[in-house]
Coordinates of C-alpha atoms in Angstrom, one line a residue:
M192 CA -138.8 -167.8 78.6
N193 CA -135.4 -169.2 77.7
L194 CA -135.0 -172.4 75.7
E195 CA -134.2 -174.6 78.7
S196 CA -137.4 -173.5 80.5
L197 CA -139.4 -174.0 77.3
L198 CA -138.1 -177.5 76.8
A199 CA -138.8 -178.4 80.4
S200 CA -142.4 -177.1 80.1
L201 CA -143.2 -179.2 77.0
V202 CA -143.8 -182.6 78.5
P203 CA -147.5 -182.9 79.4
D204 CA -149.1 -184.2 82.6
P205 CA -149.5 -188.0 82.3
E206 CA -152.8 -187.8 84.2
A207 CA -154.2 -185.1 81.9
C208 CA -153.3 -187.4 78.9
R209 CA -155.0 -190.3 80.5
K210 CA -158.2 -188.3 81.1
K211 CA -158.1 -187.1 77.5
A212 CA -157.9 -190.7 76.3
E213 CA -160.8 -191.7 78.6
E214 CA -163.0 -188.9 77.3
L215 CA -162.3 -190.0 73.7
R216 CA -163.1 -193.6 74.5
S217 CA -166.4 -192.6 76.1
A218 CA -167.3 -190.3 73.3
F219 CA -166.5 -192.8 70.5
P220 CA -166.8 -196.2 72.1
D221 CA -166.8 -198.1 68.8
A222 CA -163.6 -196.5 67.5
S223 CA -160.2 -198.3 67.7
P224 CA -157.3 -196.6 69.6
E225 CA -155.7 -195.8 66.2
E226 CA -158.9 -194.1 65.0
L227 CA -159.1 -192.1 68.2
A228 CA -155.4 -191.0 67.6
E229 CA -156.3 -189.9 64.1
R230 CA -159.1 -187.8 65.5
L231 CA -156.6 -186.1 67.9
I232 CA -154.2 -185.5 65.0
R233 CA -156.9 -183.8 62.9
Q234 CA -157.9 -181.6 65.8
A235 CA -154.3 -180.5 66.4
K236 CA -153.7 -179.8 62.7
V237 CA -156.7 -177.4 62.6
L238 CA -155.7 -175.7 65.8
L239 CA -152.1 -175.1 64.8
A240 CA -152.8 -174.1 61.2
A241 CA -155.0 -171.3 62.5
A242 CA -152.3 -170.2 65.0
G243 CA -149.6 -170.2 62.3
G244 CA -151.8 -168.2 59.9
G245 CA -152.7 -165.6 62.4
S246 CA -149.2 -165.0 63.8
G247 CA -147.7 -164.9 60.3
L248 CA -149.7 -161.8 59.5
I249 CA -147.5 -159.7 61.8
A250 CA -144.4 -158.8 59.8
N251 CA -142.6 -156.4 62.2
P252 CA -138.9 -157.6 62.2
I253 CA -138.5 -156.4 65.8
A254 CA -141.4 -158.5 66.9
A255 CA -140.3 -161.5 64.9
A256 CA -138.1 -163.2 67.5
P257 CA -140.5 -163.0 70.5
L258 CA -143.5 -163.9 68.3
A259 CA -141.6 -166.9 66.9
L260 CA -140.7 -168.0 70.5
A261 CA -144.3 -167.7 71.6
E262 CA -145.6 -169.6 68.6
T263 CA -142.9 -172.3 68.8
G264 CA -143.9 -172.8 72.4
V265 CA -147.6 -173.2 71.5
V266 CA -146.8 -175.5 68.6
L267 CA -144.4 -177.7 70.6
K268 CA -146.7 -178.0 73.6
T269 CA -149.6 -178.9 71.4
E270 CA -147.5 -181.6 69.7
A271 CA -146.2 -182.9 73.0
N272 CA -149.8 -183.1 74.4
L273 CA -150.8 -184.9 71.2
V274 CA -148.1 -187.4 71.6
G275 CA -148.9 -187.8 75.3
S276 CA -152.6 -188.5 74.5
I277 CA -151.6 -191.0 71.8
V278 CA -149.4 -192.7 74.4
A279 CA -152.4 -192.9 76.7
L280 CA -154.4 -194.5 73.9
L281 CA -151.9 -196.9 72.5
D282 CA -149.6 -197.8 75.5
P283 CA -151.1 -196.5 78.7
D284 CA -148.5 -198.4 80.9
V285 CA -145.9 -195.8 79.8
L286 CA -147.8 -193.2 81.9
K287 CA -146.8 -195.0 85.0
D288 CA -143.1 -194.3 84.4
P289 CA -142.4 -190.6 84.4
G290 CA -138.8 -190.9 83.1
L291 CA -139.9 -193.2 80.2
F292 CA -142.9 -191.0 79.4
T293 CA -140.7 -187.9 79.2
T294 CA -138.1 -189.6 77.1
E295 CA -140.5 -191.0 74.6
V296 CA -142.5 -187.8 74.2
L297 CA -139.3 -185.8 73.5
A298 CA -137.9 -188.6 71.3
I299 CA -141.1 -188.4 69.1
V300 CA -141.2 -184.6 69.0
F301 CA -137.5 -184.3 68.3
P302 CA -136.5 -187.5 66.4
S303 CA -133.2 -186.2 65.1
A304 CA -132.2 -185.3 68.7
A305 CA -133.2 -188.8 69.8
S306 CA -131.1 -190.4 67.1
Q307 CA -128.1 -188.3 68.0
A308 CA -128.5 -189.1 71.7
L309 CA -128.7 -192.8 71.0
R310 CA -125.4 -192.6 69.0
E311 CA -123.6 -191.8 72.3
F312 CA -124.6 -195.2 73.5
T313 CA -124.7 -197.5 70.4
T314 CA -123.5 -197.4 66.8
R315 CA -126.8 -199.2 65.9
A316 CA -128.8 -196.0 66.3
G317 CA -130.2 -195.5 62.8
Q318 CA -132.2 -192.8 61.0
A319 CA -135.5 -193.9 62.7
T320 CA -135.9 -193.6 66.5
S321 CA -135.9 -197.1 67.8
R322 CA -138.2 -197.8 70.8
A323 CA -136.2 -200.8 71.8
L324 CA -133.0 -198.8 71.9
I325 CA -134.7 -195.9 73.8
R326 CA -135.9 -198.3 76.5
R327 CA -132.6 -200.2 76.6
Y328 CA -130.4 -197.1 77.3
I329 CA -132.8 -195.0 79.4
S330 CA -131.1 -196.1 82.6
K331 CA -127.7 -195.1 81.2
G332 CA -128.5 -191.4 80.7
V333 CA -130.2 -191.2 77.3
L334 CA -132.8 -188.7 78.6
K335 CA -130.1 -186.2 79.5
A336 CA -128.4 -186.6 76.1
L337 CA -131.7 -186.2 74.4
Q338 CA -132.5 -183.0 76.2
R339 CA -129.1 -181.6 75.3
F340 CA -129.6 -182.3 71.6
A341 CA -133.3 -181.2 71.7
L342 CA -132.2 -177.7 72.9
K343 CA -130.0 -177.4 69.7
Y344 CA -133.0 -178.4 67.5
L345 CA -135.3 -176.1 69.4
G346 CA -133.0 -173.1 68.8
L347 CA -132.8 -174.0 65.1
K348 CA -136.6 -174.3 64.8
L349 CA -137.0 -170.9 66.5
T350 CA -134.6 -169.2 64.1
Q351 CA -136.3 -170.8 61.1
R352 CA -139.7 -169.6 62.2
A353 CA -138.5 -166.1 63.0
I354 CA -136.9 -165.7 59.6
I355 CA -139.3 -167.5 57.2
T356 CA -142.8 -167.0 58.7
K357 CA -142.6 -163.7 60.4
T358 CA -140.8 -161.3 58.0
V359 CA -143.1 -161.3 54.9
P360 CA -146.8 -160.3 55.5
L361 CA -149.5 -162.6 54.1
V362 CA -146.9 -164.9 52.6
G363 CA -145.6 -165.5 56.1
A364 CA -149.2 -166.3 57.2
G365 CA -149.5 -169.0 54.5
I366 CA -146.1 -170.5 55.3
G367 CA -146.9 -170.5 59.0
A368 CA -150.3 -172.2 58.6
T369 CA -148.9 -174.8 56.1
W370 CA -145.8 -175.5 58.2
N371 CA -147.8 -176.1 61.4
W372 CA -150.3 -178.3 59.6
V373 CA -147.6 -180.5 58.1
E374 CA -145.5 -180.6 61.2
V375 CA -148.1 -181.7 63.6
Q376 CA -149.3 -184.3 61.2
R377 CA -145.8 -185.8 61.0
V378 CA -145.5 -185.8 64.7
G379 CA -148.9 -187.5 65.2
K380 CA -148.1 -190.1 62.5
R381 CA -144.7 -190.7 64.1
A382 CA -146.3 -191.3 67.5
V383 CA -148.8 -193.8 66.1
R384 CA -146.1 -195.6 64.2
Y385 CA -143.8 -195.6 67.2
Y386 CA -146.3 -197.5 69.4
R387 CA -148.2 -199.4 66.8
D388 CA -145.0 -201.1 65.4
A389 CA -143.4 -201.7 68.8
S390 CA -144.7 -205.2 69.1
N391 CA -142.9 -206.1 65.8
E392 CA -139.6 -204.5 66.8
P393 CA -137.0 -207.1 67.5
E394 CA -135.0 -207.0 70.8
T395 CA -131.4 -205.8 70.4
P396 CA -129.0 -208.3 72.0
D397 CA -126.1 -207.2 74.1
T398 CA -122.7 -206.9 72.3
S399 CA -119.2 -205.9 73.4
E400 CA -119.5 -203.0 71.0
D401 CA -122.4 -201.6 72.9
A402 CA -120.7 -202.2 76.2
A403 CA -117.8 -200.0 75.1
A404 CA -120.1 -197.3 73.7

């Protein structure tokens, strides 16, 4: 599978995310949406830590690249599904807009790519991904720009995993498990923060600078 196909396959089915959220609400009716999101994050951390540890035990340099690609696909799909389920818990209306859903999932999984994409439209794109800016510029092509930059970061992530986690037996296993644990926790926390803090995010007024961007 090439990088373009891998990236295209990452975004989860909104209906599957909605059903996952409903199952959690039914199983834990007294839990808040944020508490349910934390439960999802814990589940994903355990799953991906096990995957990273297992694949890291294989140290054949010839197999490193395909193994890294396969694991990267599993990790990113798990992260994207985690984000999609958190969307369903914290802002279910996003599920009704496929373009917005895709953009926000990719922006949370690839925050640096989102920041670079936004800079093509406004100089106010800062270090943190702004939900207000994402929604403001989505109709102007921010999704295509985001996908372009996400491919670059996907290639970089693949190279890092192939070199670091797949070339040294046992050590690679530990690095892979720790890497996945930390990474999925960051993605989950980023998703919760993205939606939890949205109500406090000020609207960005139109300016001539943005019009020229």
